[in-house]
Structures are given as C-alpha cells and as structure tokens.
PDB file of C-alpha atoms in Angstrom:
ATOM      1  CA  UNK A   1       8.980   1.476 -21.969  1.00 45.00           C
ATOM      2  CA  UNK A   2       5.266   1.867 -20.553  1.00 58.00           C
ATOM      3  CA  UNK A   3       3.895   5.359 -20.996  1.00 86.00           C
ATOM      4  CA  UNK A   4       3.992   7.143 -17.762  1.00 90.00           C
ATOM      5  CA  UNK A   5       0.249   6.548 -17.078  1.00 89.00           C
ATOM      6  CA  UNK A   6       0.600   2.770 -17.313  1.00 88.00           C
ATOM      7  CA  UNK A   7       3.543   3.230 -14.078  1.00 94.00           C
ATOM      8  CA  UNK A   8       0.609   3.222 -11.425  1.00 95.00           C
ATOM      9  CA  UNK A   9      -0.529  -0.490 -12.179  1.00 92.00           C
ATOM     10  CA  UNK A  10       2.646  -1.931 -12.321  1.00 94.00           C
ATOM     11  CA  UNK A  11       3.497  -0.661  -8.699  1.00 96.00           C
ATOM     12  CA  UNK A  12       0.043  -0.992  -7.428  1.00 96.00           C
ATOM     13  CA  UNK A  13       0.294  -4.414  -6.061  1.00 96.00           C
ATOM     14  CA  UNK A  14       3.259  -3.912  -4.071  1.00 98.00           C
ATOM     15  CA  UNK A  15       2.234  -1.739  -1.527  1.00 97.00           C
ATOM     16  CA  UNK A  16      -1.163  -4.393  -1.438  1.00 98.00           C
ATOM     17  CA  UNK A  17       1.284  -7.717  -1.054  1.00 98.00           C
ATOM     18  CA  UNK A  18       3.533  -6.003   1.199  1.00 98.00           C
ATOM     19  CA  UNK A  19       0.412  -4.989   4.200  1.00 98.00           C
ATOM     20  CA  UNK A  20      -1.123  -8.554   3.607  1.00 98.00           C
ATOM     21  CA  UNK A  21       1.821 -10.110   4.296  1.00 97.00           C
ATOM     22  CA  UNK A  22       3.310  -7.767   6.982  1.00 97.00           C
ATOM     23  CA  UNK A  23      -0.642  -9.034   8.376  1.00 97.00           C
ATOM     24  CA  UNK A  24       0.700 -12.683   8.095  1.00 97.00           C
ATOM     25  CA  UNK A  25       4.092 -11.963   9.381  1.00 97.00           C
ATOM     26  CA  UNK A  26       3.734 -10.293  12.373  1.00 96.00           C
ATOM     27  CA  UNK A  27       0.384 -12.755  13.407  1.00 96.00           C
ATOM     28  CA  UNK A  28       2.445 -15.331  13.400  1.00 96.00           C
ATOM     29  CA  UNK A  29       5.066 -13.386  15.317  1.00 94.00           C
ATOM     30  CA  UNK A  30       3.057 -12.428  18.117  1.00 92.00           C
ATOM     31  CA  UNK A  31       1.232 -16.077  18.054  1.00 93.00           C
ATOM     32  CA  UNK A  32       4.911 -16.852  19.136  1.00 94.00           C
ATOM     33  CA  UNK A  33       5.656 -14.572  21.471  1.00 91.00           C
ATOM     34  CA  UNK A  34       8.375 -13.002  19.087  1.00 91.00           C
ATOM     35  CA  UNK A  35       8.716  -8.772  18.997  1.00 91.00           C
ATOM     36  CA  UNK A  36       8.238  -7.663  15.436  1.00 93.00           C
ATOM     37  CA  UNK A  37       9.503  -4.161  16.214  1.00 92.00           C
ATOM     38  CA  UNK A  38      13.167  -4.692  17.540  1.00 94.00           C
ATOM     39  CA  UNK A  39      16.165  -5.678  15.372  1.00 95.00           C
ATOM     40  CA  UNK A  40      15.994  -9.677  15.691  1.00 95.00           C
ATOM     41  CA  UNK A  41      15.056 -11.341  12.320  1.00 95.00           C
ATOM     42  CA  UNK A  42      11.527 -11.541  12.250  1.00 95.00           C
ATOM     43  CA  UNK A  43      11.229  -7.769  13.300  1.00 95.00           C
ATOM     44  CA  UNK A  44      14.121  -6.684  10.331  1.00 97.00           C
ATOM     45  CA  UNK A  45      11.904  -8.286   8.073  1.00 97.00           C
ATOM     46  CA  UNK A  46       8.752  -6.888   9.639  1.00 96.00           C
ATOM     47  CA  UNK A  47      10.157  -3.297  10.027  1.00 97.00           C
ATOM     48  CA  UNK A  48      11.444  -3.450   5.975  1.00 97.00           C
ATOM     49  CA  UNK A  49       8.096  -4.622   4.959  1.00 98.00           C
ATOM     50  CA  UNK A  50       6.529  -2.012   6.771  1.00 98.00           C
ATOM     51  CA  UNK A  51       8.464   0.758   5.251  1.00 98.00           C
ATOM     52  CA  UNK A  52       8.777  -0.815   1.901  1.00 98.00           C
ATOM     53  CA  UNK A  53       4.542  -0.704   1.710  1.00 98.00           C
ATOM     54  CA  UNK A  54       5.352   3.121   2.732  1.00 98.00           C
ATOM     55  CA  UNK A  55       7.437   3.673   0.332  1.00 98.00           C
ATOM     56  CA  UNK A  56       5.448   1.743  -2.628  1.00 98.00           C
ATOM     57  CA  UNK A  57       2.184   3.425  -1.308  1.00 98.00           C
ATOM     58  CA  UNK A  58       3.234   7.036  -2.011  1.00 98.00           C
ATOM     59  CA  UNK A  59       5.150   5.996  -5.349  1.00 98.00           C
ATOM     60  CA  UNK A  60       1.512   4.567  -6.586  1.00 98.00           C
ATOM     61  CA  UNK A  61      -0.637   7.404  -4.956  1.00 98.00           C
ATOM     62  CA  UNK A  62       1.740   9.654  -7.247  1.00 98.00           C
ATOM     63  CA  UNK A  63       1.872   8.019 -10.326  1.00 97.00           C
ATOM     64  CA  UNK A  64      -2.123   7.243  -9.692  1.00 96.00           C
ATOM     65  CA  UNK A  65      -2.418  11.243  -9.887  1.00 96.00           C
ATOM     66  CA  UNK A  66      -0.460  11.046 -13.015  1.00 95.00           C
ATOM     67  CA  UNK A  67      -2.839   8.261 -14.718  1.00 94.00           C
ATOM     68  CA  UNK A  68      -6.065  10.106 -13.450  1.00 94.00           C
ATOM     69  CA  UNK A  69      -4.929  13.511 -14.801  1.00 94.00           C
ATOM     70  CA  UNK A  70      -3.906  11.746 -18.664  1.00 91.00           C
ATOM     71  CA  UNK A  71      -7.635   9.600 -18.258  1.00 91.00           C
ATOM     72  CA  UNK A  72      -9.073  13.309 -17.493  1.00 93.00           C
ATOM     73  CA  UNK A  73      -7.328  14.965 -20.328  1.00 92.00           C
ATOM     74  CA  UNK A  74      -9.244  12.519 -22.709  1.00 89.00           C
ATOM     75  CA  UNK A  75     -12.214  13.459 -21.374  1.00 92.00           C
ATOM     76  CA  UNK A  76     -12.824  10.955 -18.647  1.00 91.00           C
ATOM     77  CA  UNK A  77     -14.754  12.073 -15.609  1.00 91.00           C
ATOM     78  CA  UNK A  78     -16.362   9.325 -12.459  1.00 93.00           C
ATOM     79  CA  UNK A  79     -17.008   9.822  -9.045  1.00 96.00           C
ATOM     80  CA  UNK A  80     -15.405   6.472  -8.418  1.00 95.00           C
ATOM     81  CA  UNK A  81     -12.011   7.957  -9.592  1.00 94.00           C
ATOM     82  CA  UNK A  82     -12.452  10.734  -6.776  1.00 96.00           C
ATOM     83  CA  UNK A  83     -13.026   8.225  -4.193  1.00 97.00           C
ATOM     84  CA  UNK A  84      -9.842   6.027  -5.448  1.00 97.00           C
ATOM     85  CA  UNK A  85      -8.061   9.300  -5.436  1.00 97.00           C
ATOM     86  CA  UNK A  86      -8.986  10.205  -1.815  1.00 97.00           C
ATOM     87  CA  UNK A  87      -8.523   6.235  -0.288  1.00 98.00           C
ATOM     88  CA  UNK A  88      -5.468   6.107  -2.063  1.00 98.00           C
ATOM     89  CA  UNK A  89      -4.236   9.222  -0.399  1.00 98.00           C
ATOM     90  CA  UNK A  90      -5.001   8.259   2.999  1.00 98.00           C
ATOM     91  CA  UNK A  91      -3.142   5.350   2.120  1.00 98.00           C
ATOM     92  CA  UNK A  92      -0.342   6.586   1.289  1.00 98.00           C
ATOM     93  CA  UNK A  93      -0.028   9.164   3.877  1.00 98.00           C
ATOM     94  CA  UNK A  94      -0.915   6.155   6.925  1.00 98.00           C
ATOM     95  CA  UNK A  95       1.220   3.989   5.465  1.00 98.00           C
ATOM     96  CA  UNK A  96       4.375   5.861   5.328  1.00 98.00           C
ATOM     97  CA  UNK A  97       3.834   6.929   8.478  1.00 98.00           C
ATOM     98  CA  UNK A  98       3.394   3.472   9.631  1.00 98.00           C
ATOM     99  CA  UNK A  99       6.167   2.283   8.348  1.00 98.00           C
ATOM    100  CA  UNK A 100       8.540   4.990   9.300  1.00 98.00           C
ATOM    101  CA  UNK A 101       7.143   4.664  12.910  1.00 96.00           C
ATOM    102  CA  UNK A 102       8.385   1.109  12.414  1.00 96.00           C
ATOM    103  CA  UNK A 103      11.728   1.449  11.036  1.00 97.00           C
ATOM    104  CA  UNK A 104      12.068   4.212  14.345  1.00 96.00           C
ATOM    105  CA  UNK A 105      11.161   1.153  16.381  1.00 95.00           C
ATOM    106  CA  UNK A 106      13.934  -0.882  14.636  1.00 96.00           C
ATOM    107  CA  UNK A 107      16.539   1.669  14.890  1.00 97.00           C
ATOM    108  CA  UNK A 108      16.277   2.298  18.483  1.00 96.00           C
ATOM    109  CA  UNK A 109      16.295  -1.568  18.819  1.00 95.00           C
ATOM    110  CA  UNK A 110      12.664  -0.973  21.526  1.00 91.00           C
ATOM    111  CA  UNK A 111      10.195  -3.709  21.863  1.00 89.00           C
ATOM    112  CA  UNK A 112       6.848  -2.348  22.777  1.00 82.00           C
ATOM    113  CA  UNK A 113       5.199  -4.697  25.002  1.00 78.00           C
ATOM    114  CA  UNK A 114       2.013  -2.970  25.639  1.00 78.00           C
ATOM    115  CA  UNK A 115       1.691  -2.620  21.768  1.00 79.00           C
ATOM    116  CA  UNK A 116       2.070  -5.795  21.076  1.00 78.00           C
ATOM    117  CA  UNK A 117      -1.272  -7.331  20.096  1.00 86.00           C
ATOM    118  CA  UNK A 118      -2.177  -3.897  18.620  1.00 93.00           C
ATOM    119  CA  UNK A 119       0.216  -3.893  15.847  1.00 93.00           C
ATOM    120  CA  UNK A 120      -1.418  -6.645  13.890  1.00 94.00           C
ATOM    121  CA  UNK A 121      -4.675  -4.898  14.537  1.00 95.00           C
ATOM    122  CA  UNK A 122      -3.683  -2.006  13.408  1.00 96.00           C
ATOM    123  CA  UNK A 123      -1.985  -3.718  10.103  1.00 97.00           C
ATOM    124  CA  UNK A 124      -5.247  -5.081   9.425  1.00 97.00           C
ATOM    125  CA  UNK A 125      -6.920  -1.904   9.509  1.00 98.00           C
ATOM    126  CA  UNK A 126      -4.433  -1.084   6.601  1.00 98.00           C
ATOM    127  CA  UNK A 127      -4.433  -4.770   4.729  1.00 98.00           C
ATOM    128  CA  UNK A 128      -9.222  -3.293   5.025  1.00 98.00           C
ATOM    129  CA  UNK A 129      -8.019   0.134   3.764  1.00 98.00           C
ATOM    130  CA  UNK A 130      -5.929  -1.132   0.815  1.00 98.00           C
ATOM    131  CA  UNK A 131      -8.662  -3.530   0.148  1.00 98.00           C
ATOM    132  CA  UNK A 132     -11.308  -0.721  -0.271  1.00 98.00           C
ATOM    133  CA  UNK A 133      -8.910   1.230  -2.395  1.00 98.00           C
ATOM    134  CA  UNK A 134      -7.800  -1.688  -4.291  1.00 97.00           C
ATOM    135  CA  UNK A 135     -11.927  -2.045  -5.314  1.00 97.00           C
ATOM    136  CA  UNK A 136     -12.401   1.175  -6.439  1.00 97.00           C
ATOM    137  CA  UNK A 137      -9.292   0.986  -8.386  1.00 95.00           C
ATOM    138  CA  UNK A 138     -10.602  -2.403 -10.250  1.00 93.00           C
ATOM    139  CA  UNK A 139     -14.277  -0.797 -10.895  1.00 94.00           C
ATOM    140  CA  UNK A 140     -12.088   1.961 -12.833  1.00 92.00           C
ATOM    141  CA  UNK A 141     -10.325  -0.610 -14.975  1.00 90.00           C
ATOM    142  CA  UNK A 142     -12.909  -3.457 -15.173  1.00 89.00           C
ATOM    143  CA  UNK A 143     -15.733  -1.684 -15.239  1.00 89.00           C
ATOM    144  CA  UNK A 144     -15.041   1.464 -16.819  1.00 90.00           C
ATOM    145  CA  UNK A 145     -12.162   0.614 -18.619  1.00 87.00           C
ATOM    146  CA  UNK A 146     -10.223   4.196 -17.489  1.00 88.00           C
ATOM    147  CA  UNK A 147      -6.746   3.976 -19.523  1.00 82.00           C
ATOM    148  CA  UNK A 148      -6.994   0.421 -20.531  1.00 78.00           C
ATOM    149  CA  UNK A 149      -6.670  -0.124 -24.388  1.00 66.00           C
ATOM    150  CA  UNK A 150      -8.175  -3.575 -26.117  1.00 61.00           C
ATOM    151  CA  UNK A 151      -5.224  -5.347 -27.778  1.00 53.00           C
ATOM    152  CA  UNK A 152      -5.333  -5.941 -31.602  1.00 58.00           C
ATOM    153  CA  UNK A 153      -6.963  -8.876 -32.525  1.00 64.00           C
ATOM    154  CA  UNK A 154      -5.432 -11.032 -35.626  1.00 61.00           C
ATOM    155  CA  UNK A 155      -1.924  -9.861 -36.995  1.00 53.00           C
TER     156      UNK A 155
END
C-alpha cells in the first residue's frame, strides 16, 4: 500500500485526461451539431466526464495538501509548491463546479443553444489551467525531487 503522500500522483492524471478529453469530446460534438449537455449519448458521456474531472480534481487537491504538508515536515520549503498549491485549488474548486453545472444540465435533460460554442471554450480554459498546474507540479518532482525517493540500485 503507497504511503498516504504517494496518493496525490497516482490520482493526478485523472482529473488531467479527463478535461483533455472532455476538450476532444465535446469539439467534435459541436463540429456535429450534437448537444453535449442533454441526456443523448454523447452528452451522458460528456456530462460524466465532466463531473468525474470534478470529482478527481478535489480528491488530488486534497491528497496534494497531504503530500506538501509530509515534504514540509522534512524540512522542504519552495515557492513553486505555493503556486502548485494555489493553481491546484482553483482547480479543484472550477472544476467541480463545472462539472456539477454539467451533470444539472444532464438531469434536467436542457440543451443550451446559446452556450453551445462556449462550452468547449470554456473546457479549454480548464484543459490551459490544468496544464499550468500540471508544470508546476513536474518542476516539484523533476526538478526538485519533493517526495520522490531514488530506487536501490543492485540487489
């Protein structure tokens, strides 16, 4: 079992996979004319991606805060870490409420015309947002190697 610090990058790339292809999904979509927000099949699948990315976004941002706290307790301190922290915050917070704005969409079975084009814009405001957070998160591991351990070499 993976000590509780280890739990944030394990679920980090879901909530990442889940807004790039929600991006892809609902592009294509509204490329052919199909609503991504009522309950036909592309718009299920839409709406549960959308919510799913909610739901994996807040489960990282709090295990992140659990990794940052044990890297801090062993004496590790970086400005990069606070502005992870902060972008993966607004993250979560944007894209729960994205995705619960979509599943409200879904359950009332209402197709927003007018909102069409935007929802893909706005996704890829999110798939930019998770990118930027995403970064900072890799400079922590790759760069300043915050709760990453070298494996044993020879046996």
């Amino acid at each position: 079992m993976p000590e509780i610090q280890h739990i944030h990058p394990i679920l980090v790339h879901f909530p990442i996979v889940l807004m790039y292809t929600l991006v892809v999904i609902d592009l294509a979509a509204l490329a052919n004319r199909n609503a991504v927000t009522t309950r036909s099949g592309v718009g299920t699948i839409s709406s549960f991606a959308a919510a799913a990315a909610g739901i994996f976004a807040v489960s990282t941002w709090f295990f992140g805060g659990i990794a940052l706290d044990h890297a801090e307790a062993a004496g590790f301190s970086s400005q990069i870490a606070e502005i992870h922290e902060g972008l993966g915050g607004i993250s979560a917070l944007a894209f729960l409420g994205w995705g619960l704005f979509r599943l409200a969409l879904w359950v009332r079975n209402r197709e927003l015309k007018t909102l069409g084009p935007a929802i893909p814009a706005i996704e890829v405001a999110g798939a930019a947002l998770v990118t930027v957070t995403a970064y900072y998160g890799g400079q922590l591991v790759y760069d300043l190697g915050v709760n990453v351990t070298r494996a044993a070499v020879g046996g």
